[in-house]
mmCIF file of N, CA, C and O in Angstrom:
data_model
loop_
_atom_site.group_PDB
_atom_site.id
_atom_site.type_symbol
_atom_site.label_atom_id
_atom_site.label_comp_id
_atom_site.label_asym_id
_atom_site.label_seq_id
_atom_site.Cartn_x
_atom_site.Cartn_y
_atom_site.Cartn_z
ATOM 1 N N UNK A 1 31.556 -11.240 11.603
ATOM 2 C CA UNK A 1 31.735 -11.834 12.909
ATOM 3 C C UNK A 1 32.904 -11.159 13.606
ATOM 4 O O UNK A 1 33.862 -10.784 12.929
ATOM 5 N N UNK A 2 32.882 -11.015 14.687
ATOM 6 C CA UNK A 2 33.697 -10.273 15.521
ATOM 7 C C UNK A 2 34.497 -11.528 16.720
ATOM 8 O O UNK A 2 35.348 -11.320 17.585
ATOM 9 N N UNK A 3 33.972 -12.512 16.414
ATOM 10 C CA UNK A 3 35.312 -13.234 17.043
ATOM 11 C C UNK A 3 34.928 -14.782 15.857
ATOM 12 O O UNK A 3 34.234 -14.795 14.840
ATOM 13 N N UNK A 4 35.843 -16.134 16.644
ATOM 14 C CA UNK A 4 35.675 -16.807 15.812
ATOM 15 C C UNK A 4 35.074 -17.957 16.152
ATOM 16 O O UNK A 4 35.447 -19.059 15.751
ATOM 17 N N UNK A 5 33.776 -17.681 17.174
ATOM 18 C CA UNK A 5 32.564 -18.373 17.245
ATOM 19 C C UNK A 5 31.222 -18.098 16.727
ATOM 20 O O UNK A 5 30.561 -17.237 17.309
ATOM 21 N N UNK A 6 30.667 -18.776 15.597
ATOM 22 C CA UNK A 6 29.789 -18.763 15.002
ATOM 23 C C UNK A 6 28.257 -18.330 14.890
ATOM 24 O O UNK A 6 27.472 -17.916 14.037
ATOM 25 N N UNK A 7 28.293 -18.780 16.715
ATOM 26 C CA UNK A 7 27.202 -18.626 17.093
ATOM 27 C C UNK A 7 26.696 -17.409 17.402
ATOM 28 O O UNK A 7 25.550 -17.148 17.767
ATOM 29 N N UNK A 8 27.793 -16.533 17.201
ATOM 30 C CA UNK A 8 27.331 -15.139 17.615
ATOM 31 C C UNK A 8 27.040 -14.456 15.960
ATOM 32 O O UNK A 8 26.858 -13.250 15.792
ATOM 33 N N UNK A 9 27.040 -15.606 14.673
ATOM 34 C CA UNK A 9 27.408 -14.437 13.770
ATOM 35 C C UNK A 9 25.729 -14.278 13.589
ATOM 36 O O UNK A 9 24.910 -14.979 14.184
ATOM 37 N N UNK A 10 25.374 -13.087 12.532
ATOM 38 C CA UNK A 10 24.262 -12.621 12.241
ATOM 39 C C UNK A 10 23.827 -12.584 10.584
ATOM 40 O O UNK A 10 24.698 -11.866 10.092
ATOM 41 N N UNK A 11 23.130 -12.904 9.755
ATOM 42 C CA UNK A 11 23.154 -13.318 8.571
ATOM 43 C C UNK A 11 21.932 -12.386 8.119
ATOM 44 O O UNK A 11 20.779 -12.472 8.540
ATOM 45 N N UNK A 12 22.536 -11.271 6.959
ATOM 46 C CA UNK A 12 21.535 -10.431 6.744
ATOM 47 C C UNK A 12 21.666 -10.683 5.090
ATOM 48 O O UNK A 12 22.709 -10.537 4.453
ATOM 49 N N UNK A 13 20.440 -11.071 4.569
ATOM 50 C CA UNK A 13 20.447 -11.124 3.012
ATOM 51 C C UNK A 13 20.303 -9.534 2.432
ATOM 52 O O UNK A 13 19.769 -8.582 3.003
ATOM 53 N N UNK A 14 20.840 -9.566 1.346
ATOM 54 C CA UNK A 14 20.210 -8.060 0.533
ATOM 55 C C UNK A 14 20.157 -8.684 -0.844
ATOM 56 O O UNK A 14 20.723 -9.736 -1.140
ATOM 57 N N UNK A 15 19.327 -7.841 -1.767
ATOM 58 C CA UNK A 15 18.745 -8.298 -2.775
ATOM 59 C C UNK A 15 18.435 -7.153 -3.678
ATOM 60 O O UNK A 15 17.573 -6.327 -3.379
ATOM 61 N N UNK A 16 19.169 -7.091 -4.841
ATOM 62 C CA UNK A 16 19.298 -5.640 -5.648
ATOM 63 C C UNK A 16 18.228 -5.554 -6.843
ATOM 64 O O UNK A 16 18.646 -6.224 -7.787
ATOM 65 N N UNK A 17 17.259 -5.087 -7.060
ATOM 66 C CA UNK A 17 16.378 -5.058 -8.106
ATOM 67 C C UNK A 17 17.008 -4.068 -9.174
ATOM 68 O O UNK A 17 17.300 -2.943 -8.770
ATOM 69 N N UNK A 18 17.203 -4.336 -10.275
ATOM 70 C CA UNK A 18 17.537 -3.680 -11.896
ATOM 71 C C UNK A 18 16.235 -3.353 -12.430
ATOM 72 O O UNK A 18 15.238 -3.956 -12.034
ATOM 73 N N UNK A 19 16.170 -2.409 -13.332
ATOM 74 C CA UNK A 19 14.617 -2.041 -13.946
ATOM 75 C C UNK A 19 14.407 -3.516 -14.393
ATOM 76 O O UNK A 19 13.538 -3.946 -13.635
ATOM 77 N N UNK A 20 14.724 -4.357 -15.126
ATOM 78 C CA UNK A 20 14.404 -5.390 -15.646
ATOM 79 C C UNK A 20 13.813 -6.603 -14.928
ATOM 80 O O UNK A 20 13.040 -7.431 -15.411
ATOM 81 N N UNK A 21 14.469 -6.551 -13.297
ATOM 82 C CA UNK A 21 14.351 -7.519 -12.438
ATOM 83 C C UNK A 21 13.257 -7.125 -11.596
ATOM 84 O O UNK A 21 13.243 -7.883 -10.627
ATOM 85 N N UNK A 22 12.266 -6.213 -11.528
ATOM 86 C CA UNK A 22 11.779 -5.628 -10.354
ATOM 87 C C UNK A 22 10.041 -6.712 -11.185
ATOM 88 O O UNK A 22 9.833 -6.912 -12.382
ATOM 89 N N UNK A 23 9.218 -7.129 -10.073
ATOM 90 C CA UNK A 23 8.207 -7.800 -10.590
ATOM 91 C C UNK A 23 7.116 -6.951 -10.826
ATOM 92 O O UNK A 23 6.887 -5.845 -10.337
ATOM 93 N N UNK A 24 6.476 -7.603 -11.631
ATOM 94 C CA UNK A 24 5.503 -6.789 -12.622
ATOM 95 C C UNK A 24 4.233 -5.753 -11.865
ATOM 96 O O UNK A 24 3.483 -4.854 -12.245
ATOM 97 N N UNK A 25 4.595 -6.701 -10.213
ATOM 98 C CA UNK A 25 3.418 -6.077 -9.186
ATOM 99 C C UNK A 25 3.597 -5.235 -8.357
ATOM 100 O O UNK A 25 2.648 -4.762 -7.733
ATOM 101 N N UNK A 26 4.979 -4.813 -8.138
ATOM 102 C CA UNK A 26 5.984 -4.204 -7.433
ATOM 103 C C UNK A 26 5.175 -2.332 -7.383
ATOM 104 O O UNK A 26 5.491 -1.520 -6.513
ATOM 105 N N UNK A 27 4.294 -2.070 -8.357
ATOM 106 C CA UNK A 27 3.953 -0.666 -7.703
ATOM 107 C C UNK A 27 3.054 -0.921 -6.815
ATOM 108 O O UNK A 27 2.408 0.124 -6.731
ATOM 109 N N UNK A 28 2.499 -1.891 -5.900
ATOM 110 C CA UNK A 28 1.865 -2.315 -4.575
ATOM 111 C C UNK A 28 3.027 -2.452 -3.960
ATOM 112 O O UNK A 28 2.757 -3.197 -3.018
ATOM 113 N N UNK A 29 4.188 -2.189 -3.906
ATOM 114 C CA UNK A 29 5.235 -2.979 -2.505
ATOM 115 C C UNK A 29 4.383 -3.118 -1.226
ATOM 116 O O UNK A 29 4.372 -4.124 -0.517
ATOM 117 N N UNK A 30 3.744 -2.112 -1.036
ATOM 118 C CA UNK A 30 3.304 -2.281 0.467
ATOM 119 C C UNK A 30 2.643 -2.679 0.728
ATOM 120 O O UNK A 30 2.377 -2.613 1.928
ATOM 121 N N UNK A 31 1.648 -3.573 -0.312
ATOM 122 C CA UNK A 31 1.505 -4.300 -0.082
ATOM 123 C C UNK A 31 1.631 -6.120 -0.602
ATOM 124 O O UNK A 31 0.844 -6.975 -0.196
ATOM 125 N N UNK A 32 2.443 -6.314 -1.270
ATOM 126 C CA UNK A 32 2.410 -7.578 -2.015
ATOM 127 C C UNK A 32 4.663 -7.356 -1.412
ATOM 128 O O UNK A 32 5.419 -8.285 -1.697
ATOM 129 N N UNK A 33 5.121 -6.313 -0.804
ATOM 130 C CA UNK A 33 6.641 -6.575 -0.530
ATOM 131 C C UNK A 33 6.824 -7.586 0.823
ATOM 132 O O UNK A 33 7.700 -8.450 0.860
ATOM 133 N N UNK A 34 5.893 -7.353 1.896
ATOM 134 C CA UNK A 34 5.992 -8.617 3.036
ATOM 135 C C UNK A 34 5.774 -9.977 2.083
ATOM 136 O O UNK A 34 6.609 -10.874 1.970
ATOM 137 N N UNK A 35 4.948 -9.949 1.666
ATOM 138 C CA UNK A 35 4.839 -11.798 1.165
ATOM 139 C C UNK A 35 5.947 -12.008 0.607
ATOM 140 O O UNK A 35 6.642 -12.880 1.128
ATOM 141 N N UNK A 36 6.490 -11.294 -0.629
ATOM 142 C CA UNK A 36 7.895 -11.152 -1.483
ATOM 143 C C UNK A 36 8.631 -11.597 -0.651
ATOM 144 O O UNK A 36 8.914 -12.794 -0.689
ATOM 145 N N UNK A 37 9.160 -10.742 0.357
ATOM 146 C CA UNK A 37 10.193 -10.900 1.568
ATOM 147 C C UNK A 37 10.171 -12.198 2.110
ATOM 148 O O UNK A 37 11.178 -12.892 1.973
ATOM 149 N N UNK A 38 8.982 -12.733 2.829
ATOM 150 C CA UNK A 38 9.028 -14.038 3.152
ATOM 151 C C UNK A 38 9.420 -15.006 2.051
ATOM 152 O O UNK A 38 10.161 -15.961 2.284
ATOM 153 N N UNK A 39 8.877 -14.732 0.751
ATOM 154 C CA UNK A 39 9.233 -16.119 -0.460
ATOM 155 C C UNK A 39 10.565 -16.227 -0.466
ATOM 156 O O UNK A 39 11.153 -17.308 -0.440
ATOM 157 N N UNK A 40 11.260 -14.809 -0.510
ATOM 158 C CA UNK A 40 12.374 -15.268 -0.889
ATOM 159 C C UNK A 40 12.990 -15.103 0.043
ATOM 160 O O UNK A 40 13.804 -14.672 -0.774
ATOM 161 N N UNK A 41 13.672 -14.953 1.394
ATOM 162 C CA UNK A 41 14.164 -15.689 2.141
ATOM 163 C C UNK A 41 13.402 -17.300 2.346
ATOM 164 O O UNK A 41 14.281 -18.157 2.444
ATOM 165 N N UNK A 42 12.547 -17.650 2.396
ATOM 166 C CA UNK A 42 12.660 -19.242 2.537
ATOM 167 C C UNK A 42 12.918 -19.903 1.209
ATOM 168 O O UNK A 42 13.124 -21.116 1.159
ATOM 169 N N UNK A 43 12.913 -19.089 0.049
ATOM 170 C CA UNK A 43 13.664 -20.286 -0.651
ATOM 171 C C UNK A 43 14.878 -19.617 -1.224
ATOM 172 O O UNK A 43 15.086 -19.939 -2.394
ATOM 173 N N UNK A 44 15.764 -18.741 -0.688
ATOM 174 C CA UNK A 44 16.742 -18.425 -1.036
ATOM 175 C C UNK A 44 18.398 -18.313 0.219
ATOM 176 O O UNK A 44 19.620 -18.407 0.109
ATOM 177 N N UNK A 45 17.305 -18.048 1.384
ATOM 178 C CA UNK A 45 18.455 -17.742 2.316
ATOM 179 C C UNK A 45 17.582 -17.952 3.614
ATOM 180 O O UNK A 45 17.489 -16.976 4.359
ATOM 181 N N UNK A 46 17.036 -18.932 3.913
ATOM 182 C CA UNK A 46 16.443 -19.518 5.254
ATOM 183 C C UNK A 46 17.256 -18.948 6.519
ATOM 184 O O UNK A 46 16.734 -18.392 7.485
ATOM 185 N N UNK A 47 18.168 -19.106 6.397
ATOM 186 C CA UNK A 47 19.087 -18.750 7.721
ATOM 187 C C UNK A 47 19.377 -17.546 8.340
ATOM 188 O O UNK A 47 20.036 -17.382 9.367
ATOM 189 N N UNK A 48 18.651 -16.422 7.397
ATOM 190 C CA UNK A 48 19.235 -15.022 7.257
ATOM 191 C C UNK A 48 17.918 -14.747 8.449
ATOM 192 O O UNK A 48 16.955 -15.480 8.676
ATOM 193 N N UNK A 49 18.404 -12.969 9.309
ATOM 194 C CA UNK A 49 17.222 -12.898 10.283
ATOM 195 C C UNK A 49 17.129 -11.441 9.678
ATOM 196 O O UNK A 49 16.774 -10.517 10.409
ATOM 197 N N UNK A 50 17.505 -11.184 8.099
ATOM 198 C CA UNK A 50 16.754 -10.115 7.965
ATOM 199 C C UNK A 50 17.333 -9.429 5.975
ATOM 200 O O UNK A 50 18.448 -9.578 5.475
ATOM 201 N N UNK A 51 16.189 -8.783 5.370
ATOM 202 C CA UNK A 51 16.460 -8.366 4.045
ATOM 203 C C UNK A 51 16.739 -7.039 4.312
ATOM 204 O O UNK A 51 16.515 -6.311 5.279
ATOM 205 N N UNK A 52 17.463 -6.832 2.874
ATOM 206 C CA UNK A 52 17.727 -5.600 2.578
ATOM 207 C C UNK A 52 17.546 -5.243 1.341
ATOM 208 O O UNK A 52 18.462 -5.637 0.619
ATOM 209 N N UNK A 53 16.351 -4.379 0.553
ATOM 210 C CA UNK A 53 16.173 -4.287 -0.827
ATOM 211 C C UNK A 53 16.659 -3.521 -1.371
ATOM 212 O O UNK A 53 16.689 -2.548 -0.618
ATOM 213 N N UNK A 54 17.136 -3.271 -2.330
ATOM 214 C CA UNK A 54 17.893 -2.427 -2.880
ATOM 215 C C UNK A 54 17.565 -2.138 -4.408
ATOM 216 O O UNK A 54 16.675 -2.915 -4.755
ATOM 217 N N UNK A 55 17.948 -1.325 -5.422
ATOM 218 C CA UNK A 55 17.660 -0.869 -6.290
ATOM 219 C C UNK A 55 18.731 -0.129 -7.119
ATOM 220 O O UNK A 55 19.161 0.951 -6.715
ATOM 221 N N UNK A 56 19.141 -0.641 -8.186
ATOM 222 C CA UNK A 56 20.053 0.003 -8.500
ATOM 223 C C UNK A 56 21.410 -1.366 -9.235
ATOM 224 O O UNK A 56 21.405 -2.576 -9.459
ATOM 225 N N UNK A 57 22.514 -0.076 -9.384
ATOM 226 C CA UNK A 57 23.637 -1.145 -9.731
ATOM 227 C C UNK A 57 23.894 -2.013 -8.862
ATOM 228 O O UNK A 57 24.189 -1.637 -7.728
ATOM 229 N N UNK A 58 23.844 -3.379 -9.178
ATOM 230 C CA UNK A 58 24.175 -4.172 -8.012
ATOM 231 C C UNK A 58 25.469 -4.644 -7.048
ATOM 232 O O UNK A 58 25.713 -5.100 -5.930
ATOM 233 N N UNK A 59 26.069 -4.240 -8.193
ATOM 234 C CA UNK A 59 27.822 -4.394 -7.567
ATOM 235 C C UNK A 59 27.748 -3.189 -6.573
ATOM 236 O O UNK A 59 28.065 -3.550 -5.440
ATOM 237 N N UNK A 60 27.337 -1.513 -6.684
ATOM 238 C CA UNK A 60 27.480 -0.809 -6.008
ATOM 239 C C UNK A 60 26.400 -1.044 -4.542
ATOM 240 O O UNK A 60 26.687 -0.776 -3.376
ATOM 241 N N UNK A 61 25.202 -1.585 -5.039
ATOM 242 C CA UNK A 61 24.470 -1.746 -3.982
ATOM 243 C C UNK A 61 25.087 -2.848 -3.107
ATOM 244 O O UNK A 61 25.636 -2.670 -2.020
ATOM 245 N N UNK A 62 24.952 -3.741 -3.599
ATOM 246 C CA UNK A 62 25.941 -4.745 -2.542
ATOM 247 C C UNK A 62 27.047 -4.102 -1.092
ATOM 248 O O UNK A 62 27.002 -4.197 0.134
ATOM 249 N N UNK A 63 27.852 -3.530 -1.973
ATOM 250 C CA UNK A 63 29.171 -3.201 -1.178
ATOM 251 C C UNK A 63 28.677 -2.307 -0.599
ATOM 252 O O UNK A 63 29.137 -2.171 0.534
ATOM 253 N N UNK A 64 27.715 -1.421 -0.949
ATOM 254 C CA UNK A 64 26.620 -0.178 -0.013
ATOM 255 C C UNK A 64 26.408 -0.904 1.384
ATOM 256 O O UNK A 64 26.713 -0.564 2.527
ATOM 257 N N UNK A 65 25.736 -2.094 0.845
ATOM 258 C CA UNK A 65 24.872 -2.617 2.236
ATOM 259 C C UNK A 65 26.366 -3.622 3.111
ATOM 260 O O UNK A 65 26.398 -4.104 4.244
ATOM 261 N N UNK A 66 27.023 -3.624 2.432
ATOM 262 C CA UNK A 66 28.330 -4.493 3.312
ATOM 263 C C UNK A 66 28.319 -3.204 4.361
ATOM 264 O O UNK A 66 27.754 -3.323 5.448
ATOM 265 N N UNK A 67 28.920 -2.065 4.008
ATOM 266 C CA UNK A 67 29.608 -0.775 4.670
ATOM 267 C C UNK A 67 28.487 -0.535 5.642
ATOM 268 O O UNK A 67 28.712 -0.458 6.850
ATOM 269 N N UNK A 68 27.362 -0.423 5.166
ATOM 270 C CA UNK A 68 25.797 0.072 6.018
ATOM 271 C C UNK A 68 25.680 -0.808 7.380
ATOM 272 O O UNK A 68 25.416 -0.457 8.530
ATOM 273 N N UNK A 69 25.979 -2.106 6.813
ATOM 274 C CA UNK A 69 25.707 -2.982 8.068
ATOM 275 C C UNK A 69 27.151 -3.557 8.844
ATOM 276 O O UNK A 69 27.172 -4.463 9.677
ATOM 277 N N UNK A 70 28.251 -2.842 8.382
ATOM 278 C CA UNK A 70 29.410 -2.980 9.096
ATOM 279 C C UNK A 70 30.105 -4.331 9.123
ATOM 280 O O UNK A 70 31.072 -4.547 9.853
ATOM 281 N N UNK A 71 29.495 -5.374 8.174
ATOM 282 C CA UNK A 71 29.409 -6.671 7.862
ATOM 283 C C UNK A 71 31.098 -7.114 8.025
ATOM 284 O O UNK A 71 31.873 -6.190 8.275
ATOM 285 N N UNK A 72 31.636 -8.459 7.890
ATOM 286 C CA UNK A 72 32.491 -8.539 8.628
ATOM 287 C C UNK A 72 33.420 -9.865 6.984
ATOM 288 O O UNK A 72 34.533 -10.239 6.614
ATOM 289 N N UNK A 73 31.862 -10.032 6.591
ATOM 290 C CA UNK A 73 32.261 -11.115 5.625
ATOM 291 C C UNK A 73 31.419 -10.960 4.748
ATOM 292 O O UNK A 73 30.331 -10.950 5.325
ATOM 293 N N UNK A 74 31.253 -10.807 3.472
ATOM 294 C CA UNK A 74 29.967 -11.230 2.430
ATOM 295 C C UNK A 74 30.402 -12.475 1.557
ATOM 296 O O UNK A 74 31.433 -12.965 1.097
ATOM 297 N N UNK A 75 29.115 -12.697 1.583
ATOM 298 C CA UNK A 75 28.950 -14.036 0.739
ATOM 299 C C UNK A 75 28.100 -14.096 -0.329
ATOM 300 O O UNK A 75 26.927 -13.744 -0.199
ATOM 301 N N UNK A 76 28.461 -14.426 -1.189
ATOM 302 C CA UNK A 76 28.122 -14.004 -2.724
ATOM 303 C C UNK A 76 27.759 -15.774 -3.384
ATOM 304 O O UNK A 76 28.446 -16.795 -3.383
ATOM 305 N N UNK A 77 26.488 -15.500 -3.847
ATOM 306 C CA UNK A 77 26.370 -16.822 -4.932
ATOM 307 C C UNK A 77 26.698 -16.844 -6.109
ATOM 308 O O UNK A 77 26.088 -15.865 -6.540
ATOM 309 N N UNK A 78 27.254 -17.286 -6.973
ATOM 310 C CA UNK A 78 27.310 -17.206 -8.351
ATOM 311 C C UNK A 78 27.436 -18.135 -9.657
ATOM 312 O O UNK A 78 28.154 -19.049 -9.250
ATOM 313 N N UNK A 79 27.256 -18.295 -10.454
ATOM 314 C CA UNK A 79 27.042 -19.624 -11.238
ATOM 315 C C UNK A 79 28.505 -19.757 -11.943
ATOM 316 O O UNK A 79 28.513 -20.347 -13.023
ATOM 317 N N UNK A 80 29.844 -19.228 -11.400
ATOM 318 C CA UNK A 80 30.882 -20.050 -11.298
ATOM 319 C C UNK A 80 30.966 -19.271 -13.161
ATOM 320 O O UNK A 80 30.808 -20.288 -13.837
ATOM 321 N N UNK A 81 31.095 -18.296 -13.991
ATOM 322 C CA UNK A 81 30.704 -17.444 -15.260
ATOM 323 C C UNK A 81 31.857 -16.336 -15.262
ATOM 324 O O UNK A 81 31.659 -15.482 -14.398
ATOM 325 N N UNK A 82 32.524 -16.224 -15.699
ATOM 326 C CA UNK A 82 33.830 -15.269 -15.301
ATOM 327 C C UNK A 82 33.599 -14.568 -17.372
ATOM 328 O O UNK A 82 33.884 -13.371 -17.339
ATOM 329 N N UNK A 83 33.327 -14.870 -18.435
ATOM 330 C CA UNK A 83 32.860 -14.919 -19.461
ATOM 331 C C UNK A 83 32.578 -13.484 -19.813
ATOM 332 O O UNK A 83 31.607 -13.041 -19.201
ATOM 333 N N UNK A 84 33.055 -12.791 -20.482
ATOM 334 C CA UNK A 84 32.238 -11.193 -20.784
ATOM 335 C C UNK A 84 32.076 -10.216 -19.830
ATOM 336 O O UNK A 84 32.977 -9.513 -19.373
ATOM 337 N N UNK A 85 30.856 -10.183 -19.524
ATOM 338 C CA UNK A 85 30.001 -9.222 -18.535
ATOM 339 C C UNK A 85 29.932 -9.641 -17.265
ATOM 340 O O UNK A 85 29.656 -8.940 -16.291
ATOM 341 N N UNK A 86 30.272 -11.196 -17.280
ATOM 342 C CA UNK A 86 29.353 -11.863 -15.681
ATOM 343 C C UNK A 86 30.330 -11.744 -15.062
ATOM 344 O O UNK A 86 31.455 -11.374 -15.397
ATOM 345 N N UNK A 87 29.880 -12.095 -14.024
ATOM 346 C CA UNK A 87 30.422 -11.845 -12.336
ATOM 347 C C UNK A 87 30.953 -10.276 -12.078
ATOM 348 O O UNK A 87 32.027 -9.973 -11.558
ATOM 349 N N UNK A 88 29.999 -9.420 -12.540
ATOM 350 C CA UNK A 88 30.428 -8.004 -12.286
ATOM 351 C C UNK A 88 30.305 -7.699 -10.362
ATOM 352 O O UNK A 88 31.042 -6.837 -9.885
ATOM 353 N N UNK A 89 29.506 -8.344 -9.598
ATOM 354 C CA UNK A 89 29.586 -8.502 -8.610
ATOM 355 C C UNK A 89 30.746 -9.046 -7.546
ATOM 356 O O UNK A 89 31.114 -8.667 -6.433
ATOM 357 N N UNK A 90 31.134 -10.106 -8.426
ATOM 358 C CA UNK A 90 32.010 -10.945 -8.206
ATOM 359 C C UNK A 90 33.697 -10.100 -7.730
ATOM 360 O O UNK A 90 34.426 -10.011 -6.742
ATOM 361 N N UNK A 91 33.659 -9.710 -8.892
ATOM 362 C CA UNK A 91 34.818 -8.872 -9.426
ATOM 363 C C UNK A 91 34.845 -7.890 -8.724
ATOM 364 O O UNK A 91 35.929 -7.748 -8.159
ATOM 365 N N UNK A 92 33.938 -6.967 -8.463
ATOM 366 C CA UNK A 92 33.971 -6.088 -7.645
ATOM 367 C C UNK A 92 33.770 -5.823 -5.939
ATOM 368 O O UNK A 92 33.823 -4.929 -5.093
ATOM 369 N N UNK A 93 33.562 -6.952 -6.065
ATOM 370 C CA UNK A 93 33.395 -7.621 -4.417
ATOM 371 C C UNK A 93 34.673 -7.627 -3.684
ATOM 372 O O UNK A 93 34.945 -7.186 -2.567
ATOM 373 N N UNK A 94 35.413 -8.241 -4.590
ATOM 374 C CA UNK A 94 36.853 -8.929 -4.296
ATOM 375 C C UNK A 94 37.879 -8.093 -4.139
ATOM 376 O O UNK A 94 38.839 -8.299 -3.396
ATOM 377 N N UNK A 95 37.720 -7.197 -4.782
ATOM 378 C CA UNK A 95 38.663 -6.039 -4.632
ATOM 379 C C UNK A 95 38.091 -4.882 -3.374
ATOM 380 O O UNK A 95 38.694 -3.954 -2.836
ATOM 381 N N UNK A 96 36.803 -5.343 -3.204
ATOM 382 C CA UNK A 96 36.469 -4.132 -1.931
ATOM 383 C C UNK A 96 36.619 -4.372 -0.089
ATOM 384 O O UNK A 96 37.458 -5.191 0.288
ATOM 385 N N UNK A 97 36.190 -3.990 0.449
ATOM 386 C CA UNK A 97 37.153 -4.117 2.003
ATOM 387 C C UNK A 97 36.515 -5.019 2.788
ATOM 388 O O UNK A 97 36.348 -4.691 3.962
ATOM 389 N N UNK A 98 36.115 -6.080 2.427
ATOM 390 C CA UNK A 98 35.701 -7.457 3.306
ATOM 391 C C UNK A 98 35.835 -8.369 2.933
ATOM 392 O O UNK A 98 35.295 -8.439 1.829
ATOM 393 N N UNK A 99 36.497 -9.642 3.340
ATOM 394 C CA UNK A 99 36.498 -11.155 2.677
ATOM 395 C C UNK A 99 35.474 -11.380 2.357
ATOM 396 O O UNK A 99 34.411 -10.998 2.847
ATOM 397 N N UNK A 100 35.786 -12.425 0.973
ATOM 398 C CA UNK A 100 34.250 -12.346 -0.027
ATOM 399 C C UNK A 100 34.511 -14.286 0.296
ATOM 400 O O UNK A 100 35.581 -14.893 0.256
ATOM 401 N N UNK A 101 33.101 -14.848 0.604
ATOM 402 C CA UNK A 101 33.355 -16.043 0.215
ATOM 403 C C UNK A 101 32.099 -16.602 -0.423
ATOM 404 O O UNK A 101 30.990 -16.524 0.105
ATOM 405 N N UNK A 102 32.395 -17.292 -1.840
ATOM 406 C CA UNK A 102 31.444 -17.675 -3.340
ATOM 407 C C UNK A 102 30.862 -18.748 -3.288
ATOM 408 O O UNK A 102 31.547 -19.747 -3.508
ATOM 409 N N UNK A 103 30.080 -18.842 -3.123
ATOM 410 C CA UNK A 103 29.029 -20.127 -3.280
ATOM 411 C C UNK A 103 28.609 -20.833 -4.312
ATOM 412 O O UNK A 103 27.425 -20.547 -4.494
ATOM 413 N N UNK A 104 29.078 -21.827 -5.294
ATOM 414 C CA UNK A 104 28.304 -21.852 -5.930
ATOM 415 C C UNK A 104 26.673 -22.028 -6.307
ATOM 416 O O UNK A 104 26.007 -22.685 -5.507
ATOM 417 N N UNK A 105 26.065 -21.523 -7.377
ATOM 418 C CA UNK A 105 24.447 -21.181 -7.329
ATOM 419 C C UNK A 105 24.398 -21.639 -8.964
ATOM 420 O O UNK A 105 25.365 -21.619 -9.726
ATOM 421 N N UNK A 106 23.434 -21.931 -9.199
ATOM 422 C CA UNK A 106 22.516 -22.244 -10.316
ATOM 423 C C UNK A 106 23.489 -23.267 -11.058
ATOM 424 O O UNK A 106 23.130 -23.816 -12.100
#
């Protein structure tokens, strides 16, 4: 957001697929990725007016698409897991060049 009325802000989801995470139907994207797109913005981020898919490390993809879209704030869900491995997103969010604010999720 570029000032500090709301109504102007713009809410773009992105969504990072890992070999492990990508669905089993996914060599059709073009055709079975519009329906995808719609499922999961309405049951993940209703408010958003647009995706961004991505592929890859997700901590790096993330902060990719912050810089890409010149974003002002990201907002990160996370199940609140600081433990080992988790919140590699988290962690790396926080230290990179936009206020991060955490939601809790699951």
């Amino acid at each position: 957001m570029c000032s500090s009325d709301l109504s102007s802000a713009t809410l773009v989801a992105a969504h990072v697929f890992e070999p492990d995470t990508v669905p089993a139907y996914w060599d059709q994207a073009a055709h079975a990725g519009p329906s995808w797109e719609q499922e999961f913005l309405a049951r993940s981020v209703p408010e958003a007016v647009g995706l961004r898919l991505c592929r890859g490390d997700p901590a790096t993809e993330v902060l990719a698409q912050v810089d890409a879209c010149d974003a002002d704030l990201l907002v990160l869900g996370w199940s609140r897991q600081l433990a080992g491995s988790r919140a590699r997103i988290v962690r790396r969010a926080l230290a990179g060049p936009v206020p991060v604010l955490l939601v809790g999720a699951g």
